[in-house]
Amino acid sequence: MADFFSSNSMIMLERAMNFQWSKQRAISDNISNSETPNYKTKYVTFEEALRKNIQSAALGDNARMSMRSAISASSPVVHTADDETARMDGNGVNVAEQQIELVRSAYQMQHIYRAISSDINCLRMAIRGQ
């Protein structure tokens, strides 16, 4: 059972949840600072770090990095959009855009929860012998 919870797919789902949590936190910060002068919009990326680590593991660039450790080592990166200014006071937050991203992130988080629930239900059925 410990092997199921440390499988590549469960580790990937864990990393995806971590990314979505970081993304929602950055969006919430952006919305709450929408009236702060000179505040710059934050955004979170994850795919680039994951792609780089997986390609490195697949090509064997790092002999010690397995696919599992490549996934585990990938983490979200918070960036600041220094070149975007939405208003005269230097604030770079577009509230409508941030609200849309917050809803999109919530749907993505819901999809991740469903994937985890589905995997656990399959395990539960296997344990029961159904």
mmCIF file of C-alpha atoms in Angstrom:
data_model
loop_
_atom_site.group_PDB
_atom_site.id
_atom_site.type_symbol
_atom_site.label_atom_id
_atom_site.label_comp_id
_atom_site.label_asym_id
_atom_site.label_seq_id
_atom_site.Cartn_x
_atom_site.Cartn_y
_atom_site.Cartn_z
ATOM 1 C CA MET A 1 0.000 0.000 0.000
ATOM 2 C CA ALA A 2 2.886 2.368 0.678
ATOM 3 C CA ASP A 3 3.960 1.766 -2.910
ATOM 4 C CA PHE A 4 0.576 3.001 -4.225
ATOM 5 C CA PHE A 5 0.838 6.303 -2.361
ATOM 6 C CA SER A 6 4.409 6.853 -3.517
ATOM 7 C CA SER A 7 3.737 5.968 -7.163
ATOM 8 C CA ASN A 8 4.691 8.402 -9.911
ATOM 9 C CA SER A 9 1.047 9.290 -10.557
ATOM 10 C CA MET A 10 0.316 10.056 -6.889
ATOM 11 C CA ILE A 11 3.512 12.108 -6.606
ATOM 12 C CA MET A 12 2.482 13.986 -9.757
ATOM 13 C CA LEU A 13 -0.979 14.640 -8.328
ATOM 14 C CA GLU A 14 0.629 15.895 -5.116
ATOM 15 C CA ARG A 15 2.885 18.265 -7.064
ATOM 16 C CA ALA A 16 -0.103 19.447 -9.140
ATOM 17 C CA MET A 17 -2.061 20.196 -5.955
ATOM 18 C CA ASN A 18 0.920 22.113 -4.589
ATOM 19 C CA PHE A 19 1.075 24.122 -7.826
ATOM 20 C CA GLN A 20 -2.639 24.920 -7.745
ATOM 21 C CA TRP A 21 -2.427 25.962 -4.103
ATOM 22 C CA SER A 22 0.502 28.275 -4.875
ATOM 23 C CA LYS A 23 -1.364 29.658 -7.886
ATOM 24 C CA GLN A 24 -4.506 30.375 -5.852
ATOM 25 C CA ARG A 25 -2.419 32.056 -3.147
ATOM 26 C CA ALA A 26 -0.713 34.322 -5.718
ATOM 27 C CA ILE A 27 -4.040 35.210 -7.347
ATOM 28 C CA SER A 28 -5.570 35.987 -3.951
ATOM 29 C CA ASP A 29 -2.589 38.235 -3.167
ATOM 30 C CA ASN A 30 -3.071 39.985 -6.497
ATOM 31 C CA ILE A 31 -6.764 40.614 -5.889
ATOM 32 C CA SER A 32 -6.231 41.803 -2.323
ATOM 33 C CA ASN A 33 -3.521 44.227 -3.498
ATOM 34 C CA SER A 34 -5.488 45.561 -6.458
ATOM 35 C CA GLU A 35 -5.594 49.032 -4.858
ATOM 36 C CA THR A 36 -1.949 49.092 -3.710
ATOM 37 C CA PRO A 37 0.153 51.587 -5.688
ATOM 38 C CA ASN A 38 3.111 50.072 -7.582
ATOM 39 C CA TYR A 39 2.023 46.501 -6.779
ATOM 40 C CA LYS A 40 3.028 44.107 -9.563
ATOM 41 C CA THR A 41 1.031 41.038 -10.509
ATOM 42 C CA LYS A 42 2.373 37.663 -9.361
ATOM 43 C CA TYR A 43 1.993 34.519 -11.433
ATOM 44 C CA VAL A 44 3.046 30.958 -10.821
ATOM 45 C CA THR A 45 4.618 28.496 -13.261
ATOM 46 C CA PHE A 46 5.211 24.799 -12.833
ATOM 47 C CA GLU A 47 5.243 23.166 -16.240
ATOM 48 C CA GLU A 48 8.665 24.514 -17.259
ATOM 49 C CA ALA A 49 10.404 23.145 -14.167
ATOM 50 C CA LEU A 50 8.637 19.792 -14.529
ATOM 51 C CA ARG A 51 9.466 19.531 -18.243
ATOM 52 C CA LYS A 52 13.117 20.388 -17.642
ATOM 53 C CA ASN A 53 13.477 17.823 -14.840
ATOM 54 C CA ILE A 54 11.711 15.063 -16.790
ATOM 55 C CA GLN A 55 13.774 15.701 -19.929
ATOM 56 C CA SER A 56 16.937 15.645 -17.857
ATOM 57 C CA ALA A 57 15.947 12.309 -16.305
ATOM 58 C CA ALA A 58 14.877 10.836 -19.670
ATOM 59 C CA LEU A 59 18.101 11.828 -21.415
ATOM 60 C CA GLY A 60 20.219 10.592 -18.547
ATOM 61 C CA ASP A 61 21.909 13.980 -18.068
ATOM 62 C CA ASN A 62 21.912 13.351 -14.356
ATOM 63 C CA ALA A 63 22.680 9.705 -13.641
ATOM 64 C CA ARG A 64 21.236 9.910 -10.138
ATOM 65 C CA MET A 65 17.882 11.426 -11.163
ATOM 66 C CA SER A 66 15.115 8.907 -11.743
ATOM 67 C CA MET A 67 11.733 9.847 -13.163
ATOM 68 C CA ARG A 68 10.269 9.734 -9.652
ATOM 69 C CA SER A 69 12.874 12.098 -8.260
ATOM 70 C CA ALA A 70 12.468 14.364 -11.305
ATOM 71 C CA ILE A 71 8.766 14.709 -10.530
ATOM 72 C CA SER A 72 9.402 15.133 -6.799
ATOM 73 C CA ALA A 73 12.050 17.799 -7.395
ATOM 74 C CA SER A 74 9.710 19.921 -9.517
ATOM 75 C CA SER A 75 8.121 22.775 -7.643
ATOM 76 C CA PRO A 76 6.090 25.849 -8.567
ATOM 77 C CA VAL A 77 7.925 29.115 -9.162
ATOM 78 C CA VAL A 78 6.368 32.486 -8.302
ATOM 79 C CA HIS A 79 7.202 35.280 -10.747
ATOM 80 C CA THR A 80 6.420 38.982 -10.732
ATOM 81 C CA ALA A 81 5.213 40.695 -13.888
ATOM 82 C CA ASP A 82 7.409 43.803 -13.672
ATOM 83 C CA ASP A 83 6.574 45.008 -17.177
ATOM 84 C CA GLU A 84 2.785 45.131 -16.745
ATOM 85 C CA THR A 85 1.034 48.241 -15.474
ATOM 86 C CA ALA A 86 -2.742 48.449 -15.590
ATOM 87 C CA ARG A 87 -3.167 51.891 -14.027
ATOM 88 C CA MET A 88 -1.529 55.271 -13.635
ATOM 89 C CA ASP A 89 -0.383 54.512 -10.053
ATOM 90 C CA GLY A 90 1.808 51.643 -11.319
ATOM 91 C CA ASN A 91 -0.471 48.852 -10.123
ATOM 92 C CA GLY A 92 -0.364 45.911 -12.514
ATOM 93 C CA VAL A 93 -3.441 43.996 -11.351
ATOM 94 C CA ASN A 94 -6.383 43.451 -13.690
ATOM 95 C CA VAL A 95 -9.026 42.269 -11.197
ATOM 96 C CA ALA A 96 -11.385 40.767 -13.801
ATOM 97 C CA GLU A 97 -8.534 38.717 -15.288
ATOM 98 C CA GLN A 98 -7.444 37.563 -11.826
ATOM 99 C CA GLN A 99 -10.979 36.489 -10.913
ATOM 100 C CA ILE A 100 -11.214 34.430 -14.096
ATOM 101 C CA GLU A 101 -7.861 32.791 -13.286
ATOM 102 C CA LEU A 102 -9.080 32.062 -9.746
ATOM 103 C CA VAL A 103 -12.155 30.247 -11.098
ATOM 104 C CA ARG A 104 -10.035 28.353 -13.635
ATOM 105 C CA SER A 105 -7.638 27.324 -10.880
ATOM 106 C CA ALA A 106 -10.546 26.156 -8.710
ATOM 107 C CA TYR A 107 -11.808 23.939 -11.542
ATOM 108 C CA GLN A 108 -8.325 22.512 -12.052
ATOM 109 C CA MET A 109 -8.046 21.818 -8.315
ATOM 110 C CA GLN A 110 -11.419 20.075 -8.402
ATOM 111 C CA HIS A 111 -10.176 17.879 -11.272
ATOM 112 C CA ILE A 112 -7.094 16.909 -9.248
ATOM 113 C CA TYR A 113 -9.244 16.014 -6.235
ATOM 114 C CA ARG A 114 -11.434 13.824 -8.453
ATOM 115 C CA ALA A 115 -8.373 12.045 -9.875
ATOM 116 C CA ILE A 116 -7.065 11.310 -6.380
ATOM 117 C CA SER A 117 -10.497 10.154 -5.232
ATOM 118 C CA SER A 118 -10.801 7.862 -8.246
ATOM 119 C CA ASP A 119 -7.404 6.280 -7.563
ATOM 120 C CA ILE A 120 -8.262 5.725 -3.908
ATOM 121 C CA ASN A 121 -11.657 4.236 -4.826
ATOM 122 C CA CYS A 122 -9.919 1.765 -7.167
ATOM 123 C CA LEU A 123 -7.585 0.788 -4.338
ATOM 124 C CA ARG A 124 -10.529 0.434 -1.956
ATOM 125 C CA MET A 125 -12.335 -1.871 -4.422
ATOM 126 C CA ALA A 126 -9.194 -3.986 -4.835
ATOM 127 C CA ILE A 127 -8.845 -4.358 -1.080
ATOM 128 C CA ARG A 128 -12.479 -5.417 -0.742
ATOM 129 C CA GLY A 129 -12.101 -7.865 -3.628
ATOM 130 C CA GLN A 130 -14.841 -6.371 -5.764
#
